[in-house]
Amino acid sequence: MAHLVIKRDGTQEPFDVGKIRHAIEAAAMEAKLSGERVAELVRDVSAVALECAGGRDEISTTELRDAILKELDVVEPFAAEAWRQHDRARRSWV
């Protein structure tokens, strides 16, 4: 599994699966999914992110985001759209 995540600004930080789980959970809750469905998504989609990061020393946040959104597009499009809306809103603040 990747030990480092390379952020968009080039800084590095330790890989933290908890952050990935939190982001997936936030998107699922924003999409107003049931608690059970939120838990399923967190489990299944974070596993995809871990697989994407496997066997590497580092991975970019863009690669992780793309892998997560690709999976969410398939299994829960409303959560994927909630994630994208959050991204757009966050970027408009900067």
Coordinates of N, CA and C in Angstrom, one line a residue:
M1 N 0.8 -1.2 0.0 CA 0.0 0.0 0.0 C 0.9 1.2 0.0
A2 N 0.4 2.3 -0.7 CA 1.2 3.5 -0.7 C 1.3 4.1 0.7
H3 N 2.5 4.6 1.0 CA 2.8 5.2 2.3 C 2.6 6.7 2.2
L4 N 2.7 7.3 1.0 CA 2.6 8.7 0.9 C 1.5 9.1 -0.1
V5 N 0.8 10.2 0.2 CA -0.1 10.8 -0.8 C 0.5 12.1 -1.2
I6 N 0.5 12.3 -2.5 CA 1.0 13.6 -3.1 C -0.2 14.5 -3.4
K7 N -0.3 15.6 -2.7 CA -1.4 16.5 -2.9 C -1.2 17.3 -4.1
R8 N -2.3 18.0 -4.5 CA -2.2 18.8 -5.8 C -1.2 19.9 -5.7
D9 N -0.9 20.4 -4.6 CA 0.2 21.5 -4.5 C 1.6 20.9 -4.4
G10 N 1.7 19.6 -4.4 CA 3.0 18.9 -4.4 C 3.4 18.5 -3.0
T11 N 2.7 18.9 -2.0 CA 3.1 18.5 -0.6 C 2.8 17.0 -0.5
Q12 N 3.4 16.4 0.5 CA 3.2 15.0 0.8 C 2.7 14.8 2.2
E13 N 1.9 13.8 2.4 CA 1.4 13.4 3.7 C 1.3 11.9 3.8
P14 N 1.3 11.4 5.0 CA 1.1 9.9 5.1 C -0.3 9.5 4.6
F15 N -0.3 8.3 3.9 CA -1.6 7.8 3.5 C -2.4 7.5 4.7
D16 N -3.7 7.9 4.7 CA -4.6 7.8 5.8 C -5.9 7.3 5.3
V17 N -6.2 6.0 5.4 CA -7.4 5.4 4.9 C -8.6 6.0 5.7
G18 N -8.4 6.5 6.9 CA -9.5 7.1 7.6 C -10.0 8.3 6.9
K19 N -9.1 9.1 6.3 CA -9.6 10.3 5.5 C -10.4 9.9 4.3
I20 N -10.0 8.8 3.7 CA -10.8 8.3 2.5 C -12.2 7.8 3.0
R21 N -12.2 7.1 4.0 CA -13.5 6.6 4.6 C -14.4 7.8 4.9
H22 N -13.8 8.8 5.6 CA -14.6 10.0 6.0 C -15.2 10.7 4.8
A23 N -14.4 10.8 3.7 CA -14.9 11.5 2.5 C -16.0 10.7 1.8
I24 N -15.9 9.4 1.8 CA -16.9 8.6 1.2 C -18.2 8.7 2.0
E25 N -18.0 8.6 3.3 CA -19.2 8.7 4.2 C -19.9 10.1 4.1
A26 N -19.1 11.1 4.0 CA -19.7 12.5 3.9 C -20.5 12.6 2.6
A27 N -19.9 12.0 1.5 CA -20.7 12.1 0.2 C -21.9 11.3 0.2
A28 N -21.9 10.1 0.9 CA -23.0 9.2 1.0 C -24.1 9.8 1.8
M29 N -23.7 10.5 2.9 CA -24.7 11.1 3.8 C -25.3 12.3 3.1
E30 N -24.5 13.1 2.4 CA -25.0 14.2 1.6 C -26.0 13.8 0.6
A31 N -25.8 12.6 0.0 CA -26.8 12.0 -0.9 C -28.0 11.4 -0.2
K32 N -28.0 11.5 1.1 CA -29.2 11.1 1.9 C -29.4 9.6 1.8
L33 N -28.4 8.8 1.8 CA -28.5 7.4 1.8 C -28.7 6.9 3.2
S34 N -29.3 5.7 3.3 CA -29.5 5.1 4.6 C -28.2 4.8 5.3
G35 N -28.3 4.6 6.6 CA -27.1 4.3 7.4 C -26.4 3.0 7.0
E36 N -27.3 2.0 6.7 CA -26.7 0.8 6.2 C -26.0 0.9 4.9
R37 N -26.6 1.7 4.0 CA -26.0 1.9 2.6 C -24.7 2.7 2.8
V38 N -24.7 3.7 3.6 CA -23.5 4.4 3.9 C -22.4 3.5 4.3
A39 N -22.7 2.6 5.3 CA -21.6 1.7 5.8 C -21.1 0.8 4.7
E40 N -22.0 0.3 3.8 CA -21.6 -0.6 2.7 C -20.7 0.2 1.7
L41 N -21.1 1.4 1.4 CA -20.2 2.2 0.5 C -18.9 2.5 1.1
V42 N -18.8 2.9 2.3 CA -17.5 3.1 3.0 C -16.7 1.9 2.9
R43 N -17.2 0.7 3.2 CA -16.4 -0.5 3.2 C -16.0 -0.8 1.8
D44 N -16.9 -0.9 0.9 CA -16.6 -1.3 -0.5 C -15.7 -0.3 -1.3
V45 N -16.1 0.9 -1.2 CA -15.3 1.9 -2.0 C -14.0 2.2 -1.4
S46 N -13.8 2.2 -0.1 CA -12.5 2.3 0.5 C -11.6 1.2 0.1
A47 N -12.2 0.0 -0.1 CA -11.4 -1.2 -0.5 C -10.9 -1.0 -1.9
V48 N -11.7 -0.3 -2.8 CA -11.2 0.0 -4.1 C -10.0 1.0 -4.0
A49 N -10.1 2.0 -3.2 CA -9.1 3.0 -3.0 C -7.8 2.3 -2.5
L50 N -7.9 1.4 -1.6 CA -6.8 0.6 -1.0 C -6.1 -0.2 -2.1
E51 N -7.0 -0.8 -3.0 CA -6.4 -1.6 -4.1 C -5.7 -0.7 -5.1
C52 N -6.2 0.4 -5.3 CA -5.6 1.4 -6.2 C -4.2 1.8 -5.7
A53 N -4.1 2.0 -4.4 CA -2.8 2.4 -3.8 C -1.9 1.2 -3.5
G54 N -2.3 0.0 -3.6 CA -1.5 -1.2 -3.3 C -0.3 -1.3 -4.2
G55 N 0.8 -1.8 -3.6 CA 2.1 -2.0 -4.3 C 2.8 -0.8 -4.8
R56 N 2.5 0.3 -4.2 CA 3.1 1.6 -4.6 C 3.7 2.3 -3.4
D57 N 4.7 3.1 -3.6 CA 5.2 3.9 -2.5 C 4.4 5.2 -2.2
E58 N 3.9 5.7 -3.4 CA 3.1 7.0 -3.3 C 2.0 7.0 -4.3
I59 N 1.0 7.8 -4.0 CA -0.1 8.0 -5.0 C -0.6 9.4 -4.9
S60 N -1.1 9.9 -6.0 CA -1.6 11.3 -5.9 C -3.0 11.3 -5.4
T61 N -3.4 12.5 -4.9 CA -4.8 12.6 -4.5 C -5.7 12.5 -5.7
T62 N -5.2 13.0 -6.8 CA -6.0 13.0 -8.1 C -6.3 11.5 -8.5
E63 N -5.3 10.7 -8.4 CA -5.5 9.2 -8.7 C -6.5 8.6 -7.8
L64 N -6.4 8.9 -6.5 CA -7.3 8.3 -5.5 C -8.7 8.8 -5.8
R65 N -8.9 10.1 -6.0 CA -10.2 10.7 -6.2 C -10.8 10.1 -7.5
D66 N -10.0 9.9 -8.5 CA -10.6 9.4 -9.8 C -11.0 7.9 -9.6
A67 N -10.2 7.1 -8.8 CA -10.6 5.7 -8.6 C -11.9 5.6 -7.8
I68 N -12.0 6.5 -6.8 CA -13.2 6.5 -5.9 C -14.4 6.9 -6.7
L69 N -14.3 8.0 -7.4 CA -15.4 8.5 -8.2 C -15.8 7.5 -9.3
K70 N -14.9 6.9 -9.9 CA -15.2 5.9 -10.9 C -16.1 4.8 -10.3
E71 N -15.7 4.3 -9.1 CA -16.5 3.3 -8.4 C -17.8 3.8 -8.0
L72 N -17.9 5.0 -7.4 CA -19.1 5.6 -7.0 C -20.1 5.8 -8.2
D73 N -19.6 6.2 -9.3 CA -20.4 6.4 -10.5 C -21.1 5.1 -10.8
V74 N -20.5 3.9 -10.6 CA -21.1 2.6 -10.9 C -22.1 2.2 -9.8
V75 N -21.7 2.3 -8.6 CA -22.5 1.7 -7.5 C -23.4 2.7 -6.8
E76 N -23.2 4.0 -6.9 CA -24.0 4.9 -6.2 C -23.8 6.3 -6.8
P77 N -24.4 6.6 -8.0 CA -24.2 7.8 -8.7 C -24.6 9.1 -7.9
F78 N -25.6 9.0 -7.0 CA -26.0 10.2 -6.2 C -24.8 10.6 -5.3
A79 N -24.1 9.6 -4.7 CA -23.0 9.9 -3.8 C -21.9 10.5 -4.6
A80 N -21.6 10.0 -5.8 CA -20.6 10.5 -6.7 C -20.9 12.0 -7.0
E81 N -22.1 12.3 -7.3 CA -22.5 13.7 -7.6 C -22.4 14.6 -6.4
A82 N -22.7 14.1 -5.2 CA -22.5 14.8 -4.0 C -21.1 15.2 -3.8
W83 N -20.2 14.2 -4.1 CA -18.7 14.4 -3.9 C -18.3 15.5 -4.9
R84 N -18.7 15.4 -6.2 CA -18.4 16.4 -7.2 C -18.9 17.8 -6.8
Q85 N -20.1 17.9 -6.3 CA -20.6 19.2 -5.9 C -19.8 19.8 -4.8
H86 N -19.4 19.0 -3.8 CA -18.5 19.4 -2.7 C -17.2 19.9 -3.3
D87 N -16.6 19.2 -4.2 CA -15.4 19.6 -4.9 C -15.5 21.0 -5.5
R88 N -16.6 21.2 -6.3 CA -16.8 22.4 -7.0 C -17.0 23.6 -6.0
A89 N -17.7 23.3 -4.9 CA -18.0 24.4 -3.9 C -16.6 24.7 -3.2
R90 N -15.9 23.7 -2.9 CA -14.6 24.0 -2.2 C -13.6 24.8 -3.1
R91 N -13.6 24.4 -4.4 CA -12.7 25.1 -5.3 C -13.2 26.6 -5.6
S92 N -14.4 26.8 -5.5 CA -14.9 28.2 -5.7 C -14.6 29.1 -4.5
W93 N -14.2 28.5 -3.3 CA -13.8 29.3 -2.2 C -12.4 29.8 -2.3
V94 N -11.6 29.1 -3.1 CA -10.2 29.4 -3.1 C -9.9 30.5 -4.1

